[in-house]
Amino acid sequence: MFARLMPYTLVAPALLLISTLLMGLSSVLGWSFQGGSGSEAASLIQYENLATNESYRHFFTYSLWLAAVSTFVALILGFPVAYYMEIKASPHQRRLIFAGLLAMFLSDYVLKMFGLILILGRSGLVNRLAMGLGLADSPLRLMYNEFGVLVGLVSGILPYMILSLNGVIARLDKRLQEAAALLGAPPWRIFLLVTLPLCIPGIIAGTMLSFLLSLNSFVTPMLLGGGRVDMIAVLIFDQAINLANLPLGSAAAGVLFLISGAVILLLSLLGDRYQKRFQR
Amino acid sequence: MSRSFQFSFLQALTFGVLLFMALPNLIVLAISFNREATLAFPPSGLSFAWYLNVFKTPSFAVGLQQSVLLATVSSAISLALGIPAALAIVRFRFFGRQAVNVFVMAPLFVPEVVMGIAMLLWANAVSTISNTTTLVILHCLIVLPYVVRLVVANLQGMDPNLENAAMLLGARPFQAFFRITVPLIGKGLLGATVFAIVMSFHNFTATMFLIGSRPTLPVAAYQYIRTENDPTVAALSTLMMLAGILAVYLMERWIGLERLVR
Amino acid sequence: MTLSLSFKKRGITLTGLSVELQGKPILDNVDLEILPGEIIALLGPSGCGKTTMLRAIAGLQRPTAGEIVVGGQAMNDVAPYRRNVGMVFQSYALFPHMTVAENILFGLKMHGVAPAERQGILEATLSMLELGSLRDAYPARLSGGQQQRVAIARSIATQPSVLLLDEPLSALDKKLKDDMRNELRNLLKKVGMTAIIVTHDQEEALAIADRVAVMENGRIAQIGTGGDLYHHPNCRFVADFVGYMNYFDGRVSGRSDRSVDLDIGRDRSLKARAAAIAPSQDDVIVAVRPEAIRPVVNATPIDREAFNSVTARLIGEEFLGIITNLRFQDDEGRELLVIRSGHDNRTQLRAGERYALIWPIDATILMPTDAS
Ligand SMILES: Nc1ncnc2c1ncn2[C@@H]1O[C@H](COP(=O)(O)OP(=O)(O)OP(=O)(O)O)[C@@H](O)[C@H]1O
Ligand SMILES: [Mg+2]
């Protein structure tokens, strides 16, 4: 019957498109099980290599570390902004900040990193200022190292973090804070006991998004790390493209996919559990 | 007393963070007018030469062409695939609907590098496919979830009985769709189109895996930054920022900014 | 003013119509025969399947079983846009991006009516529903009553022989509702459309429709004129839905040609007309409308062949203007409601006193017990 098949006809083209990705992902899986030099049988040698070789392993542990630190910093910096624009700002200010955030959100990532180079570089803004004010004798090393990458990561994920946080804060019932104030709670206690707990779902969502973006970041370690900072995306790109080592690149991609999936699962479960506590 | 202090502290913090986020763009803007061929701040004098240079740099011209091609073709395809899918998801109750919903959103959960290498391997396996075609498919994959999500949100905001009413007045389903649904969600569709174009235009990481001889604009800029040391890229950035502001403006008008992110 | 298109009255026949949604039966084996030009009201509690029935007839909801015939033509496999069935949605579903005139013209364009003729029909429709001054307004600017008139105008402009109206008056206030229901009936009768009108409001149903169908849980419990439903409800559900009713559990203790004797406990008995009951049944519900009952002083002589009587004590009185509610309790603790006209103060009643409640045997209603 026509009406029965209609929805399937409508979704079929989109599903066909998505299936190319699934085919690609299964290719990644297939390649990652290939052994070295021409052996046909499937093997775990690539994964073994990633797990035992200290320098490969470092890419993963160090990426996780950088992602965690940058997410934490973005959370600390982003929360006040999200809170301010939703609770304190005038409607006009709010709109302005919102538009600005969206402009950031949509602005080109490569070019944003370029701007950071102009700030952090040897003769960049910060060094000029520091030396001009006599705070430093010689240029400080602010990029091509961990610091530079962290600044880049934080700057990259801040808009996402703020927009996620802003989402929950906007949905907060303002009367709750007023109720708490009428019960005699001082502002900082209201914030800690009422506002913050209700924001946890947004914090979890923003943390998940930011962590994944940082973890998978490629442009930042390339431009602000000068390709010398060990991040997974750089490893995958080097192996797959520059060194034409598709099996190892695929295995690394497989592991990254797994880690990302685990992060999504873990944080979603956490968010669900947190919200379940409120529900009967 | 302490209240106003808290208030101004929060305000200061907010504007500090916003400044931190905006500073790279502002610096780029300033440097783009630099007289000298250095990236040093502050600029030593005013010049528009680098803007001219943007247009004289061959890799940027190629990049612009390639990026525009990718953005228009892939957003057109994504709309053509995404609108029917969104219609099915909103208007029909069918077996597997939830699965379809998840499936269409799947690319959002795949890290970009993984998507890049996956499509590289897919293209290798298919072998006869051209670089640009693979890039179009990749960009469609990246954009499709957003298109579907935006169109679904728009359709959900519309009374389904409007289409039913049209049909009972004699309109065929496609007439009802084009005369009633399209005009009513039209702005939403325009917004989705702009969003799709922007997402495709700026994609870098996954795109890097599939770049052949013709880079996209962000890739060309990246290569320029790594090899050259003059403000041409700053001028390019400024131009792209202007385009970005235009995009934000259009989206504010057509869909409302807040609806886009929530 | 009448419209110029040729118009053919069509009846509706539903046979065994069933709809299941997500495994739940929403319409359950519905049979319904509607004559050409007849107006039927669908009355029933929320969620009983009224909207679903209209949607099935319009072709917006596929039946899981059964047949829909309109004007002698089987409709099951006919697409909604070919059924020539008009519908006024509960939310009106006016096209927000079109003016009143454009909304009304939409169906005519879809039916390929020539522009000159379209214009004529538009004018006629606008003037019939007194919408002339609003022709260029957008729906969002109209009041509820105006929107409703536009919705009706739009649905009748294409001259569907069948019009389905889903709670068309529910958004209006009481006064407007009362005006509109008369206008609506006159309009439908003038054009001669067969119509099904869904409503929650029994008064509205009785005022607009030729016959009323009371629905319960996806079935039609009873269909008939207002009088039928009021005086001869076939079950408690219908009796309660249309007005208030007093009940006694009864047992048939004797039958004659003209009447049955009913035992209602403690050796009390009532009589009812023999035609009111199936001959096989013994356990019955005996019912009487509150306004059929008259309280009289206990010693009054009563014609036992024409009247039933029980004795009860007056326990409460509410003066409501036009009517007065009197609450009685009989010797077995049953509460009985009696409604008297507000002007009826011929009998001065005193709270706590015992009276004889009498009503004509003809007004005694028999219904099957709930179990059967
Ligand atoms: N898409 C659906 N899926 C499952 N059940 C549905 C669906 N639509 C309606 N129902 C159920 O069908 C039943 C009848 O719905 P319907 O809308 O016909 O009721 P109604 O009599 O019009 O009620 P109301 O007076 O409130 O409008 C309801 O119990 C409703 O929950
Ligand atoms: Mg209904």
mmCIF file with all atom_site columns, N, CA, C and O in Angstrom, chain B residues 93 159 161-173 175-176 179-180 183-184, chain C residues 55 58 60 80-82 85 87 89 91 93-98 106-107 110-111 154:
data_model
loop_
_atom_site.group_PDB
_atom_site.id
_atom_site.type_symbol
_atom_site.label_atom_id
_atom_site.label_alt_id
_atom_site.label_comp_id
_atom_site.label_asym_id
_atom_site.label_entity_id
_atom_site.label_seq_id
_atom_site.pdbx_PDB_ins_code
_atom_site.Cartn_x
_atom_site.Cartn_y
_atom_site.Cartn_z
_atom_site.occupancy
_atom_site.B_iso_or_equiv
_atom_site.pdbx_formal_charge
_atom_site.auth_seq_id
_atom_site.auth_comp_id
_atom_site.auth_asym_id
_atom_site.auth_atom_id
_atom_site.pdbx_PDB_model_num
ATOM 1   N N  . ARG B 1 93  ? 3.991   7.959  11.453  1.00 0.00 ? 93  ARG B N  1
ATOM 2   C CA . ARG B 1 93  ? 4.352   7.013  12.505  1.00 0.00 ? 93  ARG B CA 1
ATOM 3   C C  . ARG B 1 93  ? 4.601   5.697  11.803  1.00 0.00 ? 93  ARG B C  1
ATOM 4   O O  . ARG B 1 93  ? 3.673   5.092  11.307  1.00 0.00 ? 93  ARG B O  1
ATOM 5   N N  . ASP B 1 159 ? 0.930   23.256 12.596  1.00 0.00 ? 159 ASP B N  1
ATOM 6   C CA . ASP B 1 159 ? -0.256  22.434 12.794  1.00 0.00 ? 159 ASP B CA 1
ATOM 7   C C  . ASP B 1 159 ? -0.401  21.441 11.628  1.00 0.00 ? 159 ASP B C  1
ATOM 8   O O  . ASP B 1 159 ? -0.591  21.869 10.498  1.00 0.00 ? 159 ASP B O  1
ATOM 9   N N  . ASN B 1 161 ? -2.764  19.746 10.794  1.00 0.00 ? 161 ASN B N  1
ATOM 10  C CA . ASN B 1 161 ? -4.077  19.819 10.170  1.00 0.00 ? 161 ASN B CA 1
ATOM 11  C C  . ASN B 1 161 ? -4.122  20.825 9.029   1.00 0.00 ? 161 ASN B C  1
ATOM 12  O O  . ASN B 1 161 ? -5.058  20.803 8.237   1.00 0.00 ? 161 ASN B O  1
ATOM 13  N N  . LEU B 1 162 ? -3.111  21.713 8.940   1.00 0.00 ? 162 LEU B N  1
ATOM 14  C CA . LEU B 1 162 ? -3.100  22.647 7.809   1.00 0.00 ? 162 LEU B CA 1
ATOM 15  C C  . LEU B 1 162 ? -2.959  21.878 6.504   1.00 0.00 ? 162 LEU B C  1
ATOM 16  O O  . LEU B 1 162 ? -3.670  22.149 5.537   1.00 0.00 ? 162 LEU B O  1
ATOM 17  N N  . GLU B 1 163 ? -2.045  20.917 6.492   1.00 0.00 ? 163 GLU B N  1
ATOM 18  C CA . GLU B 1 163 ? -1.898  20.093 5.282   1.00 0.00 ? 163 GLU B CA 1
ATOM 19  C C  . GLU B 1 163 ? -3.147  19.261 5.051   1.00 0.00 ? 163 GLU B C  1
ATOM 20  O O  . GLU B 1 163 ? -3.619  19.123 3.918   1.00 0.00 ? 163 GLU B O  1
ATOM 21  N N  . ASN B 1 164 ? -3.688  18.701 6.121   1.00 0.00 ? 164 ASN B N  1
ATOM 22  C CA . ASN B 1 164 ? -4.914  17.904 5.982   1.00 0.00 ? 164 ASN B CA 1
ATOM 23  C C  . ASN B 1 164 ? -6.039  18.753 5.415   1.00 0.00 ? 164 ASN B C  1
ATOM 24  O O  . ASN B 1 164 ? -6.779  18.308 4.527   1.00 0.00 ? 164 ASN B O  1
ATOM 25  N N  . ALA B 1 165 ? -6.178  19.976 5.934   1.00 0.00 ? 165 ALA B N  1
ATOM 26  C CA . ALA B 1 165 ? -7.230  20.863 5.453   1.00 0.00 ? 165 ALA B CA 1
ATOM 27  C C  . ALA B 1 165 ? -7.052  21.117 3.963   1.00 0.00 ? 165 ALA B C  1
ATOM 28  O O  . ALA B 1 165 ? -8.019  21.078 3.192   1.00 0.00 ? 165 ALA B O  1
ATOM 29  N N  . ALA B 1 166 ? -5.816  21.343 3.538   1.00 0.00 ? 166 ALA B N  1
ATOM 30  C CA . ALA B 1 166 ? -5.559  21.598 2.121   1.00 0.00 ? 166 ALA B CA 1
ATOM 31  C C  . ALA B 1 166 ? -5.976  20.393 1.284   1.00 0.00 ? 166 ALA B C  1
ATOM 32  O O  . ALA B 1 166 ? -6.596  20.536 0.231   1.00 0.00 ? 166 ALA B O  1
ATOM 33  N N  . MET B 1 167 ? -5.663  19.202 1.784   1.00 0.00 ? 167 MET B N  1
ATOM 34  C CA . MET B 1 167 ? -6.003  18.002 1.008   1.00 0.00 ? 167 MET B CA 1
ATOM 35  C C  . MET B 1 167 ? -7.507  17.811 0.910   1.00 0.00 ? 167 MET B C  1
ATOM 36  O O  . MET B 1 167 ? -8.033  17.417 -0.126  1.00 0.00 ? 167 MET B O  1
ATOM 37  N N  . LEU B 1 168 ? -8.202  18.124 2.008   1.00 0.00 ? 168 LEU B N  1
ATOM 38  C CA . LEU B 1 168 ? -9.661  17.975 1.946   1.00 0.00 ? 168 LEU B CA 1
ATOM 39  C C  . LEU B 1 168 ? -10.276 19.026 1.027   1.00 0.00 ? 168 LEU B C  1
ATOM 40  O O  . LEU B 1 168 ? -11.404 18.872 0.571   1.00 0.00 ? 168 LEU B O  1
ATOM 41  N N  . LEU B 1 169 ? -9.534  20.096 0.741   1.00 0.00 ? 169 LEU B N  1
ATOM 42  C CA . LEU B 1 169 ? -10.015 21.103 -0.207  1.00 0.00 ? 169 LEU B CA 1
ATOM 43  C C  . LEU B 1 169 ? -9.578  20.761 -1.617  1.00 0.00 ? 169 LEU B C  1
ATOM 44  O O  . LEU B 1 169 ? -9.688  21.562 -2.527  1.00 0.00 ? 169 LEU B O  1
ATOM 45  N N  . GLY B 1 170 ? -9.016  19.562 -1.785  1.00 0.00 ? 170 GLY B N  1
ATOM 46  C CA . GLY B 1 170 ? -8.712  19.098 -3.129  1.00 0.00 ? 170 GLY B CA 1
ATOM 47  C C  . GLY B 1 170 ? -7.254  19.154 -3.530  1.00 0.00 ? 170 GLY B C  1
ATOM 48  O O  . GLY B 1 170 ? -6.924  18.844 -4.663  1.00 0.00 ? 170 GLY B O  1
ATOM 49  N N  . ALA B 1 171 ? -6.363  19.575 -2.626  1.00 0.00 ? 171 ALA B N  1
ATOM 50  C CA . ALA B 1 171 ? -4.953  19.670 -2.986  1.00 0.00 ? 171 ALA B CA 1
ATOM 51  C C  . ALA B 1 171 ? -4.309  18.291 -2.943  1.00 0.00 ? 171 ALA B C  1
ATOM 52  O O  . ALA B 1 171 ? -4.504  17.540 -1.997  1.00 0.00 ? 171 ALA B O  1
ATOM 53  N N  . ARG B 1 172 ? -3.532  17.957 -3.975  1.00 0.00 ? 172 ARG B N  1
ATOM 54  C CA . ARG B 1 172 ? -2.735  16.729 -3.941  1.00 0.00 ? 172 ARG B CA 1
ATOM 55  C C  . ARG B 1 172 ? -1.668  16.912 -2.867  1.00 0.00 ? 172 ARG B C  1
ATOM 56  O O  . ARG B 1 172 ? -1.317  18.052 -2.539  1.00 0.00 ? 172 ARG B O  1
ATOM 57  N N  . PRO B 1 173 ? -1.108  15.813 -2.341  1.00 0.00 ? 173 PRO B N  1
ATOM 58  C CA . PRO B 1 173 ? -0.097  15.955 -1.284  1.00 0.00 ? 173 PRO B CA 1
ATOM 59  C C  . PRO B 1 173 ? 1.038   16.918 -1.657  1.00 0.00 ? 173 PRO B C  1
ATOM 60  O O  . PRO B 1 173 ? 1.446   17.745 -0.848  1.00 0.00 ? 173 PRO B O  1
ATOM 61  N N  . GLN B 1 175 ? 0.909   19.380 -3.764  1.00 0.00 ? 175 GLN B N  1
ATOM 62  C CA . GLN B 1 175 ? 0.389   20.760 -3.778  1.00 0.00 ? 175 GLN B CA 1
ATOM 63  C C  . GLN B 1 175 ? 0.264   21.298 -2.361  1.00 0.00 ? 175 GLN B C  1
ATOM 64  O O  . GLN B 1 175 ? 0.618   22.446 -2.073  1.00 0.00 ? 175 GLN B O  1
ATOM 65  N N  . ALA B 1 176 ? -0.243  20.451 -1.479  1.00 0.00 ? 176 ALA B N  1
ATOM 66  C CA . ALA B 1 176 ? -0.360  20.867 -0.079  1.00 0.00 ? 176 ALA B CA 1
ATOM 67  C C  . ALA B 1 176 ? 1.023   21.218 0.458   1.00 0.00 ? 176 ALA B C  1
ATOM 68  O O  . ALA B 1 176 ? 1.201   22.217 1.161   1.00 0.00 ? 176 ALA B O  1
ATOM 69  N N  . ARG B 1 179 ? 2.289   24.560 -1.411  1.00 0.00 ? 179 ARG B N  1
ATOM 70  C CA . ARG B 1 179 ? 1.494   25.773 -1.211  1.00 0.00 ? 179 ARG B CA 1
ATOM 71  C C  . ARG B 1 179 ? 1.284   26.121 0.257   1.00 0.00 ? 179 ARG B C  1
ATOM 72  O O  . ARG B 1 179 ? 1.024   27.264 0.590   1.00 0.00 ? 179 ARG B O  1
ATOM 73  N N  . ILE B 1 180 ? 1.341   25.122 1.123   1.00 0.00 ? 180 ILE B N  1
ATOM 74  C CA . ILE B 1 180 ? 1.072   25.390 2.540   1.00 0.00 ? 180 ILE B CA 1
ATOM 75  C C  . ILE B 1 180 ? 2.348   25.235 3.372   1.00 0.00 ? 180 ILE B C  1
ATOM 76  O O  . ILE B 1 180 ? 2.792   26.172 4.032   1.00 0.00 ? 180 ILE B O  1
ATOM 77  N N  . PRO B 1 183 ? 5.662   27.577 2.243   1.00 0.00 ? 183 PRO B N  1
ATOM 78  C CA . PRO B 1 183 ? 5.608   28.996 2.644   1.00 0.00 ? 183 PRO B CA 1
ATOM 79  C C  . PRO B 1 183 ? 5.676   29.178 4.165   1.00 0.00 ? 183 PRO B C  1
ATOM 80  O O  . PRO B 1 183 ? 6.259   30.138 4.642   1.00 0.00 ? 183 PRO B O  1
ATOM 81  N N  . LEU B 1 184 ? 5.112   28.222 4.897   1.00 0.00 ? 184 LEU B N  1
ATOM 82  C CA . LEU B 1 184 ? 5.065   28.406 6.346   1.00 0.00 ? 184 LEU B CA 1
ATOM 83  C C  . LEU B 1 184 ? 6.388   28.103 7.021   1.00 0.00 ? 184 LEU B C  1
ATOM 84  O O  . LEU B 1 184 ? 6.722   28.698 8.035   1.00 0.00 ? 184 LEU B O  1
ATOM 85  N N  . ARG C 2 55  ? -11.979 11.712 11.126  1.00 0.00 ? 55  ARG C N  1
ATOM 86  C CA . ARG C 2 55  ? -10.756 11.562 10.333  1.00 0.00 ? 55  ARG C CA 1
ATOM 87  C C  . ARG C 2 55  ? -10.848 10.354 9.403   1.00 0.00 ? 55  ARG C C  1
ATOM 88  O O  . ARG C 2 55  ? -10.347 10.386 8.281   1.00 0.00 ? 55  ARG C O  1
ATOM 89  N N  . ALA C 2 58  ? -13.026 11.304 6.506   1.00 0.00 ? 58  ALA C N  1
ATOM 90  C CA . ALA C 2 58  ? -12.345 12.253 5.626   1.00 0.00 ? 58  ALA C CA 1
ATOM 91  C C  . ALA C 2 58  ? -11.182 11.603 4.879   1.00 0.00 ? 58  ALA C C  1
ATOM 92  O O  . ALA C 2 58  ? -10.663 12.171 3.928   1.00 0.00 ? 58  ALA C O  1
ATOM 93  N N  . LEU C 2 60  ? -8.320  10.755 6.455   1.00 0.00 ? 60  LEU C N  1
ATOM 94  C CA . LEU C 2 60  ? -7.054  11.124 7.102   1.00 0.00 ? 60  LEU C CA 1
ATOM 95  C C  . LEU C 2 60  ? -6.579  10.006 8.032   1.00 0.00 ? 60  LEU C C  1
ATOM 96  O O  . LEU C 2 60  ? -5.469  10.037 8.528   1.00 0.00 ? 60  LEU C O  1
ATOM 97  N N  . PRO C 2 80  ? -7.944  11.446 0.310   1.00 0.00 ? 80  PRO C N  1
ATOM 98  C CA . PRO C 2 80  ? -8.738  12.526 0.914   1.00 0.00 ? 80  PRO C CA 1
ATOM 99  C C  . PRO C 2 80  ? -9.090  13.637 -0.078  1.00 0.00 ? 80  PRO C C  1
ATOM 100 O O  . PRO C 2 80  ? -10.197 14.168 -0.042  1.00 0.00 ? 80  PRO C O  1
ATOM 101 N N  . TYR C 2 81  ? -8.149  13.954 -0.975  1.00 0.00 ? 81  TYR C N  1
ATOM 102 C CA . TYR C 2 81  ? -8.391  15.086 -1.877  1.00 0.00 ? 81  TYR C CA 1
ATOM 103 C C  . TYR C 2 81  ? -9.378  14.744 -2.981  1.00 0.00 ? 81  TYR C C  1
ATOM 104 O O  . TYR C 2 81  ? -9.738  15.591 -3.782  1.00 0.00 ? 81  TYR C O  1
ATOM 105 N N  . ARG C 2 82  ? -9.782  13.479 -3.082  1.00 0.00 ? 82  ARG C N  1
ATOM 106 C CA . ARG C 2 82  ? -10.797 13.125 -4.077  1.00 0.00 ? 82  ARG C CA 1
ATOM 107 C C  . ARG C 2 82  ? -12.152 12.819 -3.436  1.00 0.00 ? 82  ARG C C  1
ATOM 108 O O  . ARG C 2 82  ? -13.080 12.444 -4.111  1.00 0.00 ? 82  ARG C O  1
ATOM 109 N N  . VAL C 2 85  ? -15.168 15.725 0.661   1.00 0.00 ? 85  VAL C N  1
ATOM 110 C CA . VAL C 2 85  ? -15.696 15.793 2.019   1.00 0.00 ? 85  VAL C CA 1
ATOM 111 C C  . VAL C 2 85  ? -15.056 17.013 2.673   1.00 0.00 ? 85  VAL C C  1
ATOM 112 O O  . VAL C 2 85  ? -13.842 17.148 2.675   1.00 0.00 ? 85  VAL C O  1
ATOM 113 N N  . MET C 2 87  ? -14.176 19.556 5.882   1.00 0.00 ? 87  MET C N  1
ATOM 114 C CA . MET C 2 87  ? -13.998 19.378 7.322   1.00 0.00 ? 87  MET C CA 1
ATOM 115 C C  . MET C 2 87  ? -13.646 20.709 7.961   1.00 0.00 ? 87  MET C C  1
ATOM 116 O O  . MET C 2 87  ? -12.834 21.461 7.446   1.00 0.00 ? 87  MET C O  1
ATOM 117 N N  . PHE C 2 89  ? -11.902 21.920 11.204  1.00 0.00 ? 89  PHE C N  1
ATOM 118 C CA . PHE C 2 89  ? -11.096 21.353 12.283  1.00 0.00 ? 89  PHE C CA 1
ATOM 119 C C  . PHE C 2 89  ? -11.350 22.087 13.585  1.00 0.00 ? 89  PHE C C  1
ATOM 120 O O  . PHE C 2 89  ? -11.727 23.251 13.597  1.00 0.00 ? 89  PHE C O  1
ATOM 121 N N  . SER C 2 91  ? -9.209  23.155 15.570  1.00 0.00 ? 91  SER C N  1
ATOM 122 C CA . SER C 2 91  ? -8.310  24.315 15.654  1.00 0.00 ? 91  SER C CA 1
ATOM 123 C C  . SER C 2 91  ? -8.520  25.262 14.471  1.00 0.00 ? 91  SER C C  1
ATOM 124 O O  . SER C 2 91  ? -7.770  26.204 14.292  1.00 0.00 ? 91  SER C O  1
ATOM 125 N N  . ALA C 2 93  ? -7.541  25.384 11.613  1.00 0.00 ? 93  ALA C N  1
ATOM 126 C CA . ALA C 2 93  ? -6.534  25.145 10.574  1.00 0.00 ? 93  ALA C CA 1
ATOM 127 C C  . ALA C 2 93  ? -6.658  26.112 9.407   1.00 0.00 ? 93  ALA C C  1
ATOM 128 O O  . ALA C 2 93  ? -6.566  25.724 8.245   1.00 0.00 ? 93  ALA C O  1
ATOM 129 N N  . LEU C 2 94  ? -6.873  27.390 9.698   1.00 0.00 ? 94  LEU C N  1
ATOM 130 C CA . LEU C 2 94  ? -6.852  28.391 8.628   1.00 0.00 ? 94  LEU C CA 1
ATOM 131 C C  . LEU C 2 94  ? -5.405  28.582 8.188   1.00 0.00 ? 94  LEU C C  1
ATOM 132 O O  . LEU C 2 94  ? -4.498  28.557 9.009   1.00 0.00 ? 94  LEU C O  1
ATOM 133 N N  . PHE C 2 95  ? -5.205  28.776 6.897   1.00 0.00 ? 95  PHE C N  1
ATOM 134 C CA . PHE C 2 95  ? -3.838  28.979 6.406   1.00 0.00 ? 95  PHE C CA 1
ATOM 135 C C  . PHE C 2 95  ? -3.368  30.365 6.835   1.00 0.00 ? 95  PHE C C  1
ATOM 136 O O  . PHE C 2 95  ? -3.898  31.373 6.372   1.00 0.00 ? 95  PHE C O  1
ATOM 137 N N  . PRO C 2 96  ? -2.362  30.427 7.717   1.00 0.00 ? 96  PRO C N  1
ATOM 138 C CA . PRO C 2 96  ? -2.023  31.722 8.315   1.00 0.00 ? 96  PRO C CA 1
ATOM 139 C C  . PRO C 2 96  ? -1.392  32.700 7.325   1.00 0.00 ? 96  PRO C C  1
ATOM 140 O O  . PRO C 2 96  ? -1.408  33.890 7.568   1.00 0.00 ? 96  PRO C O  1
ATOM 141 N N  . HIS C 2 97  ? -0.853  32.179 6.215   1.00 0.00 ? 97  HIS C N  1
ATOM 142 C CA . HIS C 2 97  ? -0.195  33.068 5.257   1.00 0.00 ? 97  HIS C CA 1
ATOM 143 C C  . HIS C 2 97  ? -1.134  33.515 4.152   1.00 0.00 ? 97  HIS C C  1
ATOM 144 O O  . HIS C 2 97  ? -0.699  34.087 3.158   1.00 0.00 ? 97  HIS C O  1
ATOM 145 N N  . MET C 2 98  ? -2.419  33.230 4.302   1.00 0.00 ? 98  MET C N  1
ATOM 146 C CA . MET C 2 98  ? -3.376  33.652 3.285   1.00 0.00 ? 98  MET C CA 1
ATOM 147 C C  . MET C 2 98  ? -4.472  34.486 3.937   1.00 0.00 ? 98  MET C C  1
ATOM 148 O O  . MET C 2 98  ? -4.850  34.249 5.081   1.00 0.00 ? 98  MET C O  1
ATOM 149 N N  . PHE C 2 106 ? -8.883  28.932 -1.971  1.00 0.00 ? 106 PHE C N  1
ATOM 150 C CA . PHE C 2 106 ? -7.915  27.836 -2.115  1.00 0.00 ? 106 PHE C CA 1
ATOM 151 C C  . PHE C 2 106 ? -8.543  26.573 -2.712  1.00 0.00 ? 106 PHE C C  1
ATOM 152 O O  . PHE C 2 106 ? -8.061  26.021 -3.693  1.00 0.00 ? 106 PHE C O  1
ATOM 153 N N  . GLY C 2 107 ? -9.637  26.133 -2.099  1.00 0.00 ? 107 GLY C N  1
ATOM 154 C CA . GLY C 2 107 ? -10.259 24.899 -2.550  1.00 0.00 ? 107 GLY C CA 1
ATOM 155 C C  . GLY C 2 107 ? -10.794 25.010 -3.975  1.00 0.00 ? 107 GLY C C  1
ATOM 156 O O  . GLY C 2 107 ? -10.727 24.060 -4.756  1.00 0.00 ? 107 GLY C O  1
ATOM 157 N N  . MET C 2 110 ? -7.941  24.591 -6.278  1.00 0.00 ? 110 MET C N  1
ATOM 158 C CA . MET C 2 110 ? -7.528  23.197 -6.319  1.00 0.00 ? 110 MET C CA 1
ATOM 159 C C  . MET C 2 110 ? -8.495  22.351 -7.152  1.00 0.00 ? 110 MET C C  1
ATOM 160 O O  . MET C 2 110 ? -8.112  21.368 -7.753  1.00 0.00 ? 110 MET C O  1
ATOM 161 N N  . HIS C 2 111 ? -9.759  22.768 -7.161  1.00 0.00 ? 111 HIS C N  1
ATOM 162 C CA . HIS C 2 111 ? -10.729 22.031 -7.956  1.00 0.00 ? 111 HIS C CA 1
ATOM 163 C C  . HIS C 2 111 ? -10.799 22.511 -9.390  1.00 0.00 ? 111 HIS C C  1
ATOM 164 O O  . HIS C 2 111 ? -11.645 22.060 -10.156 1.00 0.00 ? 111 HIS C O  1
ATOM 165 N N  . ARG C 2 154 ? -14.713 28.434 4.164   1.00 0.00 ? 154 ARG C N  1
ATOM 166 C CA . ARG C 2 154 ? -13.729 27.751 3.334   1.00 0.00 ? 154 ARG C CA 1
ATOM 167 C C  . ARG C 2 154 ? -14.184 26.331 3.011   1.00 0.00 ? 154 ARG C C  1
ATOM 168 O O  . ARG C 2 154 ? -14.012 25.854 1.895   1.00 0.00 ? 154 ARG C O  1
#
